[in-house]
Tab-separated table of C-alpha atoms and ligand atoms in Angstrom:
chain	number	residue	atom	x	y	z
X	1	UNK	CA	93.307	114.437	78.027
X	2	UNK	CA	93.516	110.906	79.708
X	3	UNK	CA	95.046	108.034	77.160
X	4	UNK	CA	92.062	106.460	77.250
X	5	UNK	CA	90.279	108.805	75.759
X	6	UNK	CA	92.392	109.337	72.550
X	7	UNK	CA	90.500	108.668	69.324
X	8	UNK	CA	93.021	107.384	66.327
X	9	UNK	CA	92.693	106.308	63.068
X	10	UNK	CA	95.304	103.867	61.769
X	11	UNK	CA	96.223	104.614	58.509
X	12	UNK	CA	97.913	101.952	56.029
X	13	UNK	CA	97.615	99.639	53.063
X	14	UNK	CA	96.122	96.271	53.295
X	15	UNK	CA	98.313	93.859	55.618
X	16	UNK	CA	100.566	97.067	56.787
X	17	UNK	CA	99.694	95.437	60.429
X	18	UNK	CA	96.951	98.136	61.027
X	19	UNK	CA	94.569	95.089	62.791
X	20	UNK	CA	97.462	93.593	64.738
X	21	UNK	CA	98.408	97.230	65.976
X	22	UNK	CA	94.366	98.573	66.682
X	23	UNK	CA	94.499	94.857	68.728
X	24	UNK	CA	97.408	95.899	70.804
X	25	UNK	CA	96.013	99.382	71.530
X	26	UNK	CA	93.036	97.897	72.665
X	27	UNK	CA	94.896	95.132	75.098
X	28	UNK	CA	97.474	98.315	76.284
X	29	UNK	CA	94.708	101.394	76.633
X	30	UNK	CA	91.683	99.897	76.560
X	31	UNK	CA	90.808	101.711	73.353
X	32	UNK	CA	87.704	100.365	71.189
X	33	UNK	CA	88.976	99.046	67.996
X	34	UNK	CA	86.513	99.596	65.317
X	35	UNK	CA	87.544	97.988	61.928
X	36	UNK	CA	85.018	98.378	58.984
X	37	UNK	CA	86.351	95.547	57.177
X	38	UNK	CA	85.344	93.150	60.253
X	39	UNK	CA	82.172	94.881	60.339
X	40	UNK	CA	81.371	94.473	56.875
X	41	UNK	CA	82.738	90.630	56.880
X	42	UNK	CA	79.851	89.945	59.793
X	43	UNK	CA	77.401	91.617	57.587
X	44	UNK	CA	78.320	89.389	54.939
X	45	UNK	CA	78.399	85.734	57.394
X	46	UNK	CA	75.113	86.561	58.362
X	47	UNK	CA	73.734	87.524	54.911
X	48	UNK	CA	72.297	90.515	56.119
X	49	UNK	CA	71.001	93.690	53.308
X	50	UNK	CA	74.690	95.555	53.441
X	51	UNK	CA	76.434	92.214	53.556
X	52	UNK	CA	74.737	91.117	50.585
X	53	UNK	CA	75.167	94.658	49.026
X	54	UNK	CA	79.043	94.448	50.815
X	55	UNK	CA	80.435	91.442	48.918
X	56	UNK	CA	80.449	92.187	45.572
X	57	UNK	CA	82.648	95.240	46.006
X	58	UNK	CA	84.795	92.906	48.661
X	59	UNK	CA	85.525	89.702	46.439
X	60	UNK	CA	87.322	92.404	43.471
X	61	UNK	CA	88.832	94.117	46.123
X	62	UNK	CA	87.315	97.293	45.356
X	63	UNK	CA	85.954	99.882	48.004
X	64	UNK	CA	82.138	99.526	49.226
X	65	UNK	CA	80.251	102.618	48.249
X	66	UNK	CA	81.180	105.480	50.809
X	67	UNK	CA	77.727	106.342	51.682
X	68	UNK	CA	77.292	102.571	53.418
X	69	UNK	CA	80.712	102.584	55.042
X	70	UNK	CA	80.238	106.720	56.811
X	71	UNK	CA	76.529	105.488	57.558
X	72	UNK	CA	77.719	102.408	59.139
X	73	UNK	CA	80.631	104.296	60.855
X	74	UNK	CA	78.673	107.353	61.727
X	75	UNK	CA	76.092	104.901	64.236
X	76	UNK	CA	78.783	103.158	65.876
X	77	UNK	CA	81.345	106.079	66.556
X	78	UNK	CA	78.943	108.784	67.686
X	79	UNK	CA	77.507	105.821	70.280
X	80	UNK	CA	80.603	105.427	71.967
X	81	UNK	CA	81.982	107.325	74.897
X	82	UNK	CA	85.446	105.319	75.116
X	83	UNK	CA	88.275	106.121	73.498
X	84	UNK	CA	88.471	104.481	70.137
X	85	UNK	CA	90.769	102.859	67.034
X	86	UNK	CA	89.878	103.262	63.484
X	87	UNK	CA	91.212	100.037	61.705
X	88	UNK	CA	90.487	100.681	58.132
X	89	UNK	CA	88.164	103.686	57.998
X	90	UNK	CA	88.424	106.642	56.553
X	91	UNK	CA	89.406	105.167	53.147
X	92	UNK	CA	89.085	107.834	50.815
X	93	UNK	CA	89.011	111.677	50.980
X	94	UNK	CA	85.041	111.825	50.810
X	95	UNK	CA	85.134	109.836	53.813
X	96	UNK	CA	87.946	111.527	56.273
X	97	UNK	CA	85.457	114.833	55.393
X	98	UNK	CA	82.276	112.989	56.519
X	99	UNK	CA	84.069	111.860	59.531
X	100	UNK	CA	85.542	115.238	60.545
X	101	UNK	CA	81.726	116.360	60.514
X	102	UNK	CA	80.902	114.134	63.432
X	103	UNK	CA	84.212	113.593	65.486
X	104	UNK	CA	87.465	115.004	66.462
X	105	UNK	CA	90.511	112.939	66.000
X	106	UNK	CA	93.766	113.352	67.842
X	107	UNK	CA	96.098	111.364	66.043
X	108	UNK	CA	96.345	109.657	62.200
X	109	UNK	CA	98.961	107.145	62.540
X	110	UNK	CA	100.428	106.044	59.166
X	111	UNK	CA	101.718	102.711	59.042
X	112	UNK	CA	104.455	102.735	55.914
X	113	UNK	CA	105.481	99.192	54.107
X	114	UNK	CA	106.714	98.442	50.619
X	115	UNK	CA	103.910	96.162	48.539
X	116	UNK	CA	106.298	93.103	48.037
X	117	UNK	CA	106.272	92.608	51.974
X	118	UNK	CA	102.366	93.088	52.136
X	119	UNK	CA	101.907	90.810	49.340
X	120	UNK	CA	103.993	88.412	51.305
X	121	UNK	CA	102.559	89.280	54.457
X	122	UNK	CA	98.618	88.910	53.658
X	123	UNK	CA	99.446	85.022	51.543
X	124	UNK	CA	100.360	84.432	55.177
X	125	UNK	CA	97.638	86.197	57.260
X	126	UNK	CA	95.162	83.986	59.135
X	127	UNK	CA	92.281	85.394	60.829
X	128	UNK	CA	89.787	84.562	63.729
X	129	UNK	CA	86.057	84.506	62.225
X	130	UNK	CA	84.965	85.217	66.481
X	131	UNK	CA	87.395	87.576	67.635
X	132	UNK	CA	88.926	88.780	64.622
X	133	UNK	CA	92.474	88.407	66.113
X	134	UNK	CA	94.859	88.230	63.090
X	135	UNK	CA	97.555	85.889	62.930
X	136	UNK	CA	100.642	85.019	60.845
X	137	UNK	CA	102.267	81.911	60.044
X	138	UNK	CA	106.017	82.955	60.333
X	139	UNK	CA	105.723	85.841	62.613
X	140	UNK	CA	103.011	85.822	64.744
X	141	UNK	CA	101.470	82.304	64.637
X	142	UNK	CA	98.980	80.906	66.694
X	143	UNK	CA	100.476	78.921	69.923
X	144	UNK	CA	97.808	76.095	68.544
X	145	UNK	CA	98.065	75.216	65.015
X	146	UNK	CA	95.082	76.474	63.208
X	147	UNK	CA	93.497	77.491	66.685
X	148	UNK	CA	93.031	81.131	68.149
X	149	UNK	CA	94.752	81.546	71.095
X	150	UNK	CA	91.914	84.067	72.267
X	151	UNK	CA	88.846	81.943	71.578
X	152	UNK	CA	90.005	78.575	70.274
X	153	UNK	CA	87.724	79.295	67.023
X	154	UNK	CA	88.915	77.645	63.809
X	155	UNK	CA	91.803	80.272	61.757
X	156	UNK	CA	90.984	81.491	58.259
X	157	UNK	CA	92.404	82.563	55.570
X	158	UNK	CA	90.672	85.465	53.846
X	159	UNK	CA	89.267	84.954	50.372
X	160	UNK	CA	90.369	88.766	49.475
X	161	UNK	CA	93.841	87.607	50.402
X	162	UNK	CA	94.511	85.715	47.434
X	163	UNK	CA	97.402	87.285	45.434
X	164	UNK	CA	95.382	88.433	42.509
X	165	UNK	CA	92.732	90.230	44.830
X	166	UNK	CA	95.433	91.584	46.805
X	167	UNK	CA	97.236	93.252	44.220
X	168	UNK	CA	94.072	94.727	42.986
X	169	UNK	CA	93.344	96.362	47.019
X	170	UNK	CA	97.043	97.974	46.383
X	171	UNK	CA	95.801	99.276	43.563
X	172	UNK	CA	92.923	100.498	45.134
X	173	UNK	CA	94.456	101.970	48.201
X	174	UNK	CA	96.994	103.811	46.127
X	175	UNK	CA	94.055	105.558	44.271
X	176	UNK	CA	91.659	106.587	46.975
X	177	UNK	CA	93.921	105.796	50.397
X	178	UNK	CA	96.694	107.242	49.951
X	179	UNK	CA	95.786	110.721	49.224
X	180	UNK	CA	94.693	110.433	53.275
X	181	UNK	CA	98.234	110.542	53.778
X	182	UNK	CA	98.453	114.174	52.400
X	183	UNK	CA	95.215	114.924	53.807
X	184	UNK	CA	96.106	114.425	57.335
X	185	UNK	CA	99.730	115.636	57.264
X	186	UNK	CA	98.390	119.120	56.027
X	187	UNK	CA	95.725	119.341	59.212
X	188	UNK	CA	99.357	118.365	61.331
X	189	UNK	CA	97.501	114.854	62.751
X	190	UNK	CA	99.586	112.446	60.948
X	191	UNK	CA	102.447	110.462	62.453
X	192	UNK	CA	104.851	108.244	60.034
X	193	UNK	CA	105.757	104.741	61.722
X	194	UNK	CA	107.648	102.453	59.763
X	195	UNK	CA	105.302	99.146	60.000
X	196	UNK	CA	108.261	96.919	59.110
X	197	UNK	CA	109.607	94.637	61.627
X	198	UNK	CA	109.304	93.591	64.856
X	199	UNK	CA	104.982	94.180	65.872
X	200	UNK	CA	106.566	95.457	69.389
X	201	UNK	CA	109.011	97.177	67.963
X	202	UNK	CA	106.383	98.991	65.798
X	203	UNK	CA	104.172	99.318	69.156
X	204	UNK	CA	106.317	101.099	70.991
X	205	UNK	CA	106.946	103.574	68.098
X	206	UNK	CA	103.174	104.291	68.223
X	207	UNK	CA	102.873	104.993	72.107
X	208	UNK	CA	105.940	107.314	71.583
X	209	UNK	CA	103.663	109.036	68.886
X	210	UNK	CA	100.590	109.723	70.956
E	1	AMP	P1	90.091	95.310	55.491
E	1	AMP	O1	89.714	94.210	56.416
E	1	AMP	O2	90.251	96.624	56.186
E	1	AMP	O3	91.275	94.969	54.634
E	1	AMP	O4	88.853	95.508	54.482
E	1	AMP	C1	88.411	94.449	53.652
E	1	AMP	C2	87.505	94.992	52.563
E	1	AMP	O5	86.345	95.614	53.139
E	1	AMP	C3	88.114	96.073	51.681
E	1	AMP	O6	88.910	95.538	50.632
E	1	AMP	C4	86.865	96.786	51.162
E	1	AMP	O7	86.225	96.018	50.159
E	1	AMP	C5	85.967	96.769	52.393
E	1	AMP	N1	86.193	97.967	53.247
E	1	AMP	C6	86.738	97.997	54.495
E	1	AMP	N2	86.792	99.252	54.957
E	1	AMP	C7	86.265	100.049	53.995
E	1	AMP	C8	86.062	101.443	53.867
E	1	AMP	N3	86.411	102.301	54.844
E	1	AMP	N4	85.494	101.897	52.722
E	1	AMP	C9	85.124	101.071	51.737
E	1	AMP	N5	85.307	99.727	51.778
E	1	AMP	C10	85.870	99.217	52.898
């Protein structure tokens, strides 16, 4: 099969680099990155039903309903023909099963870091509202201060990525995510990558995976 063509999930806590690493794959092999949680942050700028419906699960940290998120997936992923990234998605077990019903996946790459380094990691995230480029301060900041080197839009900084809300998504991801791990390993998709360190470093471990 041609690169381009490979369909991957990225699998990960929050801030384990999984948007930073879908980015790169998309720059490198032209692969459509397709992140829920940016989907679901649109939905909720522009006020729409599921954003409304979206944002009450998102400010806890807690998981939006699985029927919304496979719907939602289910329209964009059996419209594409390219190759694609899945940044965030599945999230839980009910989800990886809806998915396998409508695609074929070559590769689950797991990105593994300890919580104290996310914790540390998403206080310092900064994200582009336009195109959802994801920065950080001491490793990968913007060559502008405050300023997306992509677009030039104005950087966030998340709401969810407030330490309480954060610890509560570890929680979460622990509960319902991880199980994936398990999941995948036992259908012999999934690929460990330690996520810590250098983001080319962690790159190039990927490519050699695929
Ligand atoms: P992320 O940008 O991937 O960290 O996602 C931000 C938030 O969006 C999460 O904390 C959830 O509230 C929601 N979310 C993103 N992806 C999913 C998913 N696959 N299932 C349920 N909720 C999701």
């Amino acid at each position: 099969m041609p690169r381009m063509r490979f369909r991957i999930i990225l699998l990960g806590p929050p801030g384990s680099g999984k948007g930073t690493q879908a980015e790169k794959l998309n720059d490198d092999l032209g692969l459509i990155r397709l992140s829920t949680g940016d989907m679901l942050r649109e939905a909720v700028r522009d006020k729409t039903e599921l954003g409304i419906i979206a944002k009450e699960y998102m400010d806890k940290g807690a998981l939006v309903p699985d029927d919304i998120v496979i719907g939602l997936m289910k329209e964009k992923i059996t419209s594409l023909k390219e190759g694609f990234v899945l940044d965030g998605f599945p999230r839980t077990v009910q989800q990886a099963d809806a998915l396998s019903e409508f695609v074929d996946i070559d590769h689950v790459i797991n990105l593994d870091v300890d919580d104290e380094e996310l914790v540390g990691r998403m206080s310092n995230r900064r994200s582009c509202p336009e195109c959802n480029v994801v920065y950080h301060l001491l490793y990968k900041p913007p060559m502008e201060d405050g300023l997306c080197d992509k677009c030039g839009s104005a950087l966030y900084h998340r709401s969810d990525d407030s330490e309480e809300t954060v610890r509560n998504r570890l929680k979460v991801y622990r509960e319902s995510t991880f199980p994936l791990i398990e999941y995948y390993s036992k259908k012999s998709k999934l690929v460990n990558v330690d996520g810590k360190g250098d983001i080319n470093q962690i790159y190039k471990s990927i490519e050699d995976a695929l």
